[in-house]
């Protein structure tokens, strides 16, 4: 497969380019996208075949679930995901941004998204380019760092293309991302969180 390399100015992103990337996601492509922390692999979170391909791409032996990137709290309310008062407070204060919340669910979720079937790890990213892509796609994204399982995340588009260029459909190049800490994770599967 030939990887489509798409360059974008993070300070002035072209909307038609972001819409084109969103269409790729909707069509079922695996794309490397910049986030508020690092570059990551992304695909539709509602397609189990794509999620399986994402596991293969990462080289994961165990079934470790992917992070769910969403448009905002409305998605969680719509899916009837349990939102304790403390979780809502954290969302109001830190979303969009690098805060991942592990929340319990009423319905069963696929193993690729849920460790136990009844919880998900969700985040509304703080990176405007990625938020627009999620908004244009209209579906949540499964997300994981751009690297092989057990190795350090790749930091540059050049490293990613060299390692995975023939195994991903597109790479959105926003240049070198600012140094950032990984997302903080707060689990509401236990009490206290």
C-alpha atoms as a printed R data frame, in Angstrom:
    type eleno elety resid chain resno       x      y      z
1   ATOM     1    CA   UNK     A     1   0.000  0.000  0.000
2   ATOM     2    CA   UNK     A     2   1.248  3.486 -0.784
3   ATOM     3    CA   UNK     A     3   0.958  5.870  2.145
4   ATOM     4    CA   UNK     A     4  -0.495  9.264  1.372
5   ATOM     5    CA   UNK     A     5   1.638 11.920  3.131
6   ATOM     6    CA   UNK     A     6  -0.377 15.082  3.789
7   ATOM     7    CA   UNK     A     7   1.284 18.219  5.099
8   ATOM     8    CA   UNK     A     8  -0.614 20.803  7.098
9   ATOM     9    CA   UNK     A     9   0.239 24.082  8.759
10  ATOM    10    CA   UNK     A    10  -0.715 23.594 12.431
11  ATOM    11    CA   UNK     A    11  -1.037 27.364 12.869
12  ATOM    12    CA   UNK     A    12  -3.414 27.736  9.928
13  ATOM    13    CA   UNK     A    13  -4.875 24.328  9.025
14  ATOM    14    CA   UNK     A    14  -6.724 24.076  5.732
15  ATOM    15    CA   UNK     A    15 -10.307 22.923  6.368
16  ATOM    16    CA   UNK     A    16 -10.603 21.082  3.075
17  ATOM    17    CA   UNK     A    17  -7.512 19.051  3.997
18  ATOM    18    CA   UNK     A    18  -8.972 18.203  7.409
19  ATOM    19    CA   UNK     A    19 -12.262 17.189  5.772
20  ATOM    20    CA   UNK     A    20 -10.356 14.979  3.312
21  ATOM    21    CA   UNK     A    21  -8.560 13.228  6.202
22  ATOM    22    CA   UNK     A    22 -11.901 12.780  7.999
23  ATOM    23    CA   UNK     A    23 -13.337 11.157  4.845
24  ATOM    24    CA   UNK     A    24 -10.392  8.736  4.847
25  ATOM    25    CA   UNK     A    25 -11.207  7.810  8.460
26  ATOM    26    CA   UNK     A    26 -14.890  7.330  7.607
27  ATOM    27    CA   UNK     A    27 -13.951  5.112  4.623
28  ATOM    28    CA   UNK     A    28 -12.056  2.828  6.981
29  ATOM    29    CA   UNK     A    29  -8.443  3.883  6.646
30  ATOM    30    CA   UNK     A    30  -5.802  3.807  9.372
31  ATOM    31    CA   UNK     A    31  -4.182  7.232  9.619
32  ATOM    32    CA   UNK     A    32  -1.318  8.694 11.610
33  ATOM    33    CA   UNK     A    33  -2.514 11.957 13.145
34  ATOM    34    CA   UNK     A    34  -0.960 14.514 15.484
35  ATOM    35    CA   UNK     A    35  -2.442 14.784 18.973
36  ATOM    36    CA   UNK     A    36  -1.911 17.102 21.919
37  ATOM    37    CA   UNK     A    37   0.713 14.664 23.222
38  ATOM    38    CA   UNK     A    38   2.292 12.654 20.350
39  ATOM    39    CA   UNK     A    39   1.611 11.272 16.878
40  ATOM    40    CA   UNK     A    40  -0.689  8.275 16.956
41  ATOM    41    CA   UNK     A    41  -2.418  5.633 14.868
42  ATOM    42    CA   UNK     A    42  -6.146  6.314 14.449
43  ATOM    43    CA   UNK     A    43  -9.143  4.598 12.895
44  ATOM    44    CA   UNK     A    44 -12.890  4.404 13.345
45  ATOM    45    CA   UNK     A    45 -13.674  2.979 16.760
46  ATOM    46    CA   UNK     A    46 -16.845  1.288 15.512
47  ATOM    47    CA   UNK     A    47 -15.180 -1.069 13.017
48  ATOM    48    CA   UNK     A    48 -13.908 -4.307 14.588
49  ATOM    49    CA   UNK     A    49 -11.970 -5.296 11.465
50  ATOM    50    CA   UNK     A    50 -10.024 -2.024 11.577
51  ATOM    51    CA   UNK     A    51  -9.399 -2.464 15.302
52  ATOM    52    CA   UNK     A    52  -7.930 -5.890 14.596
53  ATOM    53    CA   UNK     A    53  -5.684 -4.374 11.909
54  ATOM    54    CA   UNK     A    54  -4.578 -1.741 14.423
55  ATOM    55    CA   UNK     A    55  -3.548 -4.484 16.883
56  ATOM    56    CA   UNK     A    56  -1.534 -6.168 14.131
57  ATOM    57    CA   UNK     A    57   0.096 -2.864 13.166
58  ATOM    58    CA   UNK     A    58   1.182 -2.308 16.774
59  ATOM    59    CA   UNK     A    59   2.416 -5.889 17.095
60  ATOM    60    CA   UNK     A    60   0.453 -6.371 20.309
61  ATOM    61    CA   UNK     A    61   0.331 -9.927 21.585
62  ATOM    62    CA   UNK     A    62  -2.161 -9.210 24.355
63  ATOM    63    CA   UNK     A    63  -5.568 -7.656 23.807
64  ATOM    64    CA   UNK     A    64  -4.862 -4.220 25.261
65  ATOM    65    CA   UNK     A    65  -7.777 -1.845 24.544
66  ATOM    66    CA   UNK     A    66  -7.390  1.362 22.594
67  ATOM    67    CA   UNK     A    67  -8.160  4.856 23.785
68  ATOM    68    CA   UNK     A    68 -11.441  6.341 22.543
69  ATOM    69    CA   UNK     A    69 -11.125  9.911 21.233
70  ATOM    70    CA   UNK     A    70 -14.464 11.711 21.243
71  ATOM    71    CA   UNK     A    71 -15.986 15.062 20.311
72  ATOM    72    CA   UNK     A    72 -17.011 15.854 23.877
73  ATOM    73    CA   UNK     A    73 -19.182 14.921 26.820
74  ATOM    74    CA   UNK     A    74 -22.297 14.820 24.617
75  ATOM    75    CA   UNK     A    75 -21.082 11.572 23.094
76  ATOM    76    CA   UNK     A    76 -20.817  9.978 26.536
77  ATOM    77    CA   UNK     A    77 -24.304 11.176 27.503
78  ATOM    78    CA   UNK     A    78 -25.744  9.887 24.213
79  ATOM    79    CA   UNK     A    79 -24.187  6.435 24.781
80  ATOM    80    CA   UNK     A    80 -25.477  6.360 28.380
81  ATOM    81    CA   UNK     A    81 -22.002  6.028 29.870
82  ATOM    82    CA   UNK     A    82 -21.868  6.518 33.632
83  ATOM    83    CA   UNK     A    83 -20.680 10.037 34.438
84  ATOM    84    CA   UNK     A    84 -20.060 10.533 38.153
85  ATOM    85    CA   UNK     A    85 -20.125 14.113 39.396
86  ATOM    86    CA   UNK     A    86 -16.350 14.054 39.932
87  ATOM    87    CA   UNK     A    87 -15.798 12.916 36.333
88  ATOM    88    CA   UNK     A    88 -17.983 15.740 35.019
89  ATOM    89    CA   UNK     A    89 -15.994 18.198 37.110
90  ATOM    90    CA   UNK     A    90 -12.717 16.960 35.624
91  ATOM    91    CA   UNK     A    91 -14.142 17.178 32.100
92  ATOM    92    CA   UNK     A    92 -15.298 20.748 32.655
93  ATOM    93    CA   UNK     A    93 -11.889 21.736 33.974
94  ATOM    94    CA   UNK     A    94  -9.494 19.782 31.741
95  ATOM    95    CA   UNK     A    95 -11.308 18.941 28.472
96  ATOM    96    CA   UNK     A    96 -10.387 19.358 25.771
97  ATOM    97    CA   UNK     A    97  -6.917 18.280 26.846
98  ATOM    98    CA   UNK     A    98  -4.610 15.421 27.845
99  ATOM    99    CA   UNK     A    99  -6.894 13.855 30.452
100 ATOM   100    CA   UNK     A   100  -8.188 10.324 29.898
101 ATOM   101    CA   UNK     A   101 -11.106  9.114 31.974
102 ATOM   102    CA   UNK     A   102 -11.887  5.431 32.460
103 ATOM   103    CA   UNK     A   103 -15.655  5.245 32.782
104 ATOM   104    CA   UNK     A   104 -18.072  2.380 33.322
105 ATOM   105    CA   UNK     A   105 -20.723  1.621 30.732
106 ATOM   106    CA   UNK     A   106 -24.162  0.062 30.749
107 ATOM   107    CA   UNK     A   107 -23.744 -1.685 27.425
108 ATOM   108    CA   UNK     A   108 -21.042 -4.170 26.466
109 ATOM   109    CA   UNK     A   109 -18.182 -2.780 24.347
110 ATOM   110    CA   UNK     A   110 -15.793 -4.727 22.087
111 ATOM   111    CA   UNK     A   111 -12.576 -6.035 23.659
112 ATOM   112    CA   UNK     A   112 -10.546 -3.731 21.403
113 ATOM   113    CA   UNK     A   113 -12.084 -0.720 23.178
114 ATOM   114    CA   UNK     A   114 -12.828 -2.132 26.640
115 ATOM   115    CA   UNK     A   115 -10.611 -4.085 29.020
116 ATOM   116    CA   UNK     A   116 -13.546 -5.715 30.817
117 ATOM   117    CA   UNK     A   117 -16.397 -5.153 28.336
118 ATOM   118    CA   UNK     A   118 -18.095 -2.556 30.537
119 ATOM   119    CA   UNK     A   119 -15.655  0.344 30.703
120 ATOM   120    CA   UNK     A   120 -13.912  2.635 28.236
121 ATOM   121    CA   UNK     A   121 -10.977  5.034 28.371
122 ATOM   122    CA   UNK     A   122 -12.164  8.268 26.731
123 ATOM   123    CA   UNK     A   123 -10.595 11.627 26.022
124 ATOM   124    CA   UNK     A   124 -11.491 14.804 24.180
125 ATOM   125    CA   UNK     A   125  -8.128 15.844 22.727
126 ATOM   126    CA   UNK     A   126  -6.807 19.343 23.219
127 ATOM   127    CA   UNK     A   127  -5.308 19.534 19.733
128 ATOM   128    CA   UNK     A   128  -7.585 21.627 17.474
129 ATOM   129    CA   UNK     A   129  -6.593 19.830 14.260
130 ATOM   130    CA   UNK     A   130  -7.530 16.451 15.705
131 ATOM   131    CA   UNK     A   131 -10.749 17.798 17.228
132 ATOM   132    CA   UNK     A   132 -11.845 19.106 13.832
133 ATOM   133    CA   UNK     A   133 -11.099 15.773 12.178
134 ATOM   134    CA   UNK     A   134 -13.171 13.935 14.812
135 ATOM   135    CA   UNK     A   135 -15.958 16.481 14.344
136 ATOM   136    CA   UNK     A   136 -15.889 16.187 10.531
137 ATOM   137    CA   UNK     A   137 -15.772 12.371 10.684
138 ATOM   138    CA   UNK     A   138 -18.719 12.253 13.078
139 ATOM   139    CA   UNK     A   139 -17.421  9.060 14.722
140 ATOM   140    CA   UNK     A   140 -15.141  8.451 17.705
141 ATOM   141    CA   UNK     A   141 -11.620  7.320 16.913
142 ATOM   142    CA   UNK     A   142  -9.619  4.453 18.340
143 ATOM   143    CA   UNK     A   143  -6.201  5.852 19.162
144 ATOM   144    CA   UNK     A   144  -2.806  4.501 20.151
145 ATOM   145    CA   UNK     A   145   0.728  5.828 20.002
146 ATOM   146    CA   UNK     A   146   2.662  5.443 16.756
147 ATOM   147    CA   UNK     A   147   5.116  2.709 17.700
148 ATOM   148    CA   UNK     A   148   5.466 -1.021 18.071
149 ATOM   149    CA   UNK     A   149   4.150 -2.418 21.341
150 ATOM   150    CA   UNK     A   150   6.701 -2.078 24.129
151 ATOM   151    CA   UNK     A   151   8.827  0.509 22.328
152 ATOM   152    CA   UNK     A   152   9.020  4.272 22.754
153 ATOM   153    CA   UNK     A   153   6.559  6.316 20.664
154 ATOM   154    CA   UNK     A   154   8.050  7.686 17.457
155 ATOM   155    CA   UNK     A   155   8.377 11.468 17.598
156 ATOM   156    CA   UNK     A   156   8.778 12.570 13.985
157 ATOM   157    CA   UNK     A   157   6.880 11.922 10.785
158 ATOM   158    CA   UNK     A   158  10.146 10.764  9.187
159 ATOM   159    CA   UNK     A   159  10.562  8.045 11.847
160 ATOM   160    CA   UNK     A   160   6.925  6.988 11.477
161 ATOM   161    CA   UNK     A   161   7.041  6.809  7.674
162 ATOM   162    CA   UNK     A   162  10.316  4.887  7.812
163 ATOM   163    CA   UNK     A   163   8.876  2.320 10.259
164 ATOM   164    CA   UNK     A   164   5.248  2.100  9.076
165 ATOM   165    CA   UNK     A   165   5.021  3.926  5.751
166 ATOM   166    CA   UNK     A   166   3.787  0.950  3.780
167 ATOM   167    CA   UNK     A   167   1.330 -0.177  6.481
168 ATOM   168    CA   UNK     A   168  -0.773  2.957  7.093
169 ATOM   169    CA   UNK     A   169  -3.071  4.682  4.626
170 ATOM   170    CA   UNK     A   170  -2.172  8.289  5.394
171 ATOM   171    CA   UNK     A   171   0.067 10.406  7.583
172 ATOM   172    CA   UNK     A   172  -0.948 13.951  8.497
173 ATOM   173    CA   UNK     A   173   2.308 15.864  8.922
174 ATOM   174    CA   UNK     A   174   1.988 18.845 11.289
175 ATOM   175    CA   UNK     A   175   5.741 19.015 11.833
176 ATOM   176    CA   UNK     A   176   7.507 18.419 15.116
177 ATOM   177    CA   UNK     A   177   4.967 18.512 17.933
178 ATOM   178    CA   UNK     A   178   5.708 20.519 21.071
179 ATOM   179    CA   UNK     A   179   7.082 18.420 23.918
180 ATOM   180    CA   UNK     A   180   4.179 17.297 26.074
181 ATOM   181    CA   UNK     A   181   3.562 14.933 28.943
182 ATOM   182    CA   UNK     A   182   1.457 11.842 28.248
183 ATOM   183    CA   UNK     A   183  -2.224 12.012 29.047
184 ATOM   184    CA   UNK     A   184  -3.151 11.721 32.721
185 ATOM   185    CA   UNK     A   185  -5.458  8.760 33.356
186 ATOM   186    CA   UNK     A   186  -8.149  8.794 36.062
187 ATOM   187    CA   UNK     A   187 -10.160  5.611 36.545
188 ATOM   188    CA   UNK     A   188 -13.738  5.720 37.770
189 ATOM   189    CA   UNK     A   189 -13.928  1.919 37.767
190 ATOM   190    CA   UNK     A   190 -12.980  2.077 41.453
191 ATOM   191    CA   UNK     A   191 -14.073  4.240 44.357
192 ATOM   192    CA   UNK     A   192 -12.377  6.497 45.140
193 ATOM   193    CA   UNK     A   193 -11.104  7.164 41.606
